[in-house]
Amino acid sequence: MVFRKPPDGGWGWVIVVVSFFTQFLCYGSPLAVGVLYLEWLDAFGEGKGKTAWVGSLANGIGLLASPVCSICVSSFGARPVAIFSGFMVAGGLMMSSFAPNIYFLYISYGIVVGLGCGLLYTATVTITCHYFDKRRGLALGLISTGSSVGLFIYAALQRELIDLYGLDGCLLIVGALSLNILACGSLMRPLESTDSPPPEKSCVDKDPDQYFVYHEKEKTVEENISILEKGYVDEKCANNMPDYKQDSILNKNVLSSINVNEKDTYKKKVVEQTNFCKQLAKRKWQLYLNYWEETMVLFKNKVFSALFVAILLFDIGGFPPSLLMEDVARSANINEDDYHMPLISIIGIMTAVGKLTLGILADFKWVNTLYLYVTTLLMTGLALFAIPFAKSYLTLAMLSGILGFLTGNWSIFPYVTTKTVGIEKLTHAYGILMFFAGLGNSLGPPIVGWFYDWTQEYNTAFYFSGFCVLLGGFLLLLAALPCWSACTSQSSKLPPNTYSYKVASSA
């Protein structure tokens, strides 16, 4: 398949709109799972740590499976993957309405819905990048706000649906709404070229392995034809003989052709195919070795190693509020009449504002994106430390807004990664970091829930969360300080694939 040059417009804006609604529909319920979390606590009577696994799996499994999601989109295309994932998300939500216990929800809501969301995220980002080049940042920024708007709306929507139709009815209706992903996915038309395919010679030059296989098939056909022709001549000569003689001669001809021609051909093909398999295995093994060597080179970079620790600790400590804030308010005995808006909705809308604001700041030349990211981490840690002291809805609402705004630092994380490892290593490094981000998303809420189960209060849990985020922020700040410039000045002596971070004033 040959792709045209990205048009930076045209049908690309339709792709942006449908990708926005796709992320809105698929991430709305998993990000606003804190509303469902309260109902599951009451319905199944399990501990907070065990129940929190449902939401953490739904949000973390997509990041953990990001390599598999990328392979699926590369193999089948964005449109088929989006349509298939729409069935996964809708089916998982509907199956969750019939869950007899919390373990069933681990599969239906945590894994099925989470994996569907991961596939949809990869599909929307991939198809958007195909259609945009110069305006790619704007396009990706617009579609990424779909999940934040979905969190804002679905938090209030699921609460209202639970009051009207109960938990089971809410999940059925939300699952039915997710079927609109199928319509959005059908509009993700791939960017294909209508020109004639390149000449066959160039294809052979680009992929000699395919030519080798084709040559083997062609040679096999020629050998079979020669064998058939020989058998046909022998049969023609034997037509003048009696039947019993014809049968015996034909049997002899067949046996002789098998014993002579086919044995030699078989041995030759076995040798050639064995050599081909050896070369292929050697080439694949070399690719794996190169991957691990490049990974080790990345971890030799002090800033990248600190960034890996920071993103893991940030997701362990910073993600739980979006899932548990409603239960924090209930544990603080806040009157429901004081609720003007669900706390999760506040987190959602402020996350969208934070993504746009921090993304704009990152475009200024005088702003260092790494220091900006470190600032958001330190402020997040302080906000988490303040949650145990919040005893009113107004205070919790303000902290929810602050945490939501700071969580918008996801929009500048690719900038930070690029600044740290270079554009050549961005894909490799970003995949590693997203895997550990998914691991943090999966572990954070259960850990906070277990702290509550042990202590019967959230104070210790959020002190632990704040400590994790602050520790990651301080480690990253320490690694990026100018005092390391003496070490980074020796980067010219390192291998050519090694990237070191040097503090600069440009983003």
Short mmCIF file of N, CA and C in Angstrom, two decimals, residues 1-12 15 77-79 126-133 136 187-194:
data_model
loop_
_atom_site.label_atom_id
_atom_site.label_comp_id
_atom_site.label_asym_id
_atom_site.label_seq_id
_atom_site.Cartn_x
_atom_site.Cartn_y
_atom_site.Cartn_z
N MET A 1 0.85 -1.18 0.00
CA MET A 1 0.00 0.00 0.00
C MET A 1 0.89 1.25 0.00
N VAL A 2 0.60 2.17 -0.89
CA VAL A 2 1.38 3.38 -1.01
C VAL A 2 0.54 4.55 -0.52
N PHE A 3 1.06 5.35 0.39
CA PHE A 3 0.34 6.46 0.98
C PHE A 3 0.72 7.75 0.28
N ARG A 4 -0.29 8.61 0.12
CA ARG A 4 -0.03 9.93 -0.43
C ARG A 4 0.57 10.82 0.64
N LYS A 5 0.98 11.99 0.22
CA LYS A 5 1.49 12.99 1.14
C LYS A 5 0.35 13.47 2.02
N PRO A 6 0.57 13.62 3.36
CA PRO A 6 -0.51 14.08 4.24
C PRO A 6 -1.12 15.39 3.75
N PRO A 7 -2.45 15.44 3.58
CA PRO A 7 -3.07 16.66 3.02
C PRO A 7 -3.18 17.81 4.01
N ASP A 8 -3.03 17.54 5.34
CA ASP A 8 -3.18 18.58 6.36
C ASP A 8 -4.51 19.31 6.24
N GLY A 9 -5.55 18.58 5.98
CA GLY A 9 -6.88 19.18 5.84
C GLY A 9 -7.78 18.25 5.06
N GLY A 10 -8.81 18.82 4.46
CA GLY A 10 -9.74 18.00 3.68
C GLY A 10 -10.43 16.97 4.55
N TRP A 11 -10.37 15.71 4.09
CA TRP A 11 -10.99 14.63 4.86
C TRP A 11 -10.30 14.44 6.21
N GLY A 12 -9.09 14.99 6.35
CA GLY A 12 -8.40 14.89 7.62
C GLY A 12 -9.17 15.50 8.78
N ILE A 15 -11.53 13.07 9.98
CA ILE A 15 -10.82 12.11 10.82
C ILE A 15 -10.66 12.66 12.23
N GLY A 77 -4.86 -2.20 9.71
CA GLY A 77 -5.35 -0.87 9.38
C GLY A 77 -6.18 -0.28 10.50
N ALA A 78 -6.31 1.05 10.49
CA ALA A 78 -7.01 1.74 11.57
C ALA A 78 -8.51 1.49 11.54
N ARG A 79 -9.11 1.47 10.36
CA ARG A 79 -10.58 1.33 10.28
C ARG A 79 -11.06 -0.04 10.78
N THR A 126 -2.89 6.92 15.00
CA THR A 126 -2.22 6.52 13.77
C THR A 126 -2.88 7.15 12.55
N ILE A 127 -4.21 7.07 12.44
CA ILE A 127 -4.89 7.60 11.27
C ILE A 127 -4.79 9.12 11.22
N THR A 128 -4.75 9.77 12.38
CA THR A 128 -4.58 11.22 12.40
C THR A 128 -3.19 11.63 11.93
N CYS A 129 -2.18 10.88 12.34
CA CYS A 129 -0.82 11.18 11.89
C CYS A 129 -0.66 10.96 10.39
N HIS A 130 -1.41 10.03 9.81
CA HIS A 130 -1.36 9.82 8.37
C HIS A 130 -1.90 11.02 7.60
N TYR A 131 -2.91 11.68 8.15
CA TYR A 131 -3.57 12.77 7.44
C TYR A 131 -2.96 14.14 7.72
N PHE A 132 -2.09 14.24 8.74
CA PHE A 132 -1.56 15.55 9.13
C PHE A 132 -0.05 15.47 9.29
N ASP A 133 0.62 16.54 8.86
CA ASP A 133 2.05 16.68 9.03
C ASP A 133 2.38 18.01 9.69
N ARG A 136 0.00 18.52 12.66
CA ARG A 136 -0.18 17.29 13.42
C ARG A 136 -0.36 17.56 14.91
N LEU A 187 -15.84 5.74 9.17
CA LEU A 187 -15.43 6.96 8.46
C LEU A 187 -13.92 7.14 8.44
N MET A 188 -13.17 6.25 9.10
CA MET A 188 -11.71 6.38 9.11
C MET A 188 -11.13 5.80 7.83
N ARG A 189 -11.37 6.49 6.75
CA ARG A 189 -10.92 6.04 5.44
C ARG A 189 -9.40 6.11 5.36
N PRO A 190 -8.74 5.02 4.99
CA PRO A 190 -7.27 5.06 4.92
C PRO A 190 -6.78 5.96 3.81
N LEU A 191 -5.64 6.56 4.03
CA LEU A 191 -5.04 7.47 3.06
C LEU A 191 -4.23 6.64 2.08
N GLU A 192 -4.87 6.24 0.97
CA GLU A 192 -4.21 5.39 -0.01
C GLU A 192 -3.95 6.17 -1.29
N SER A 193 -2.98 5.69 -2.04
CA SER A 193 -2.67 6.30 -3.33
C SER A 193 -3.43 5.58 -4.43
N THR A 194 -3.98 6.33 -5.37
CA THR A 194 -4.69 5.75 -6.51
C THR A 194 -3.76 5.49 -7.68
#
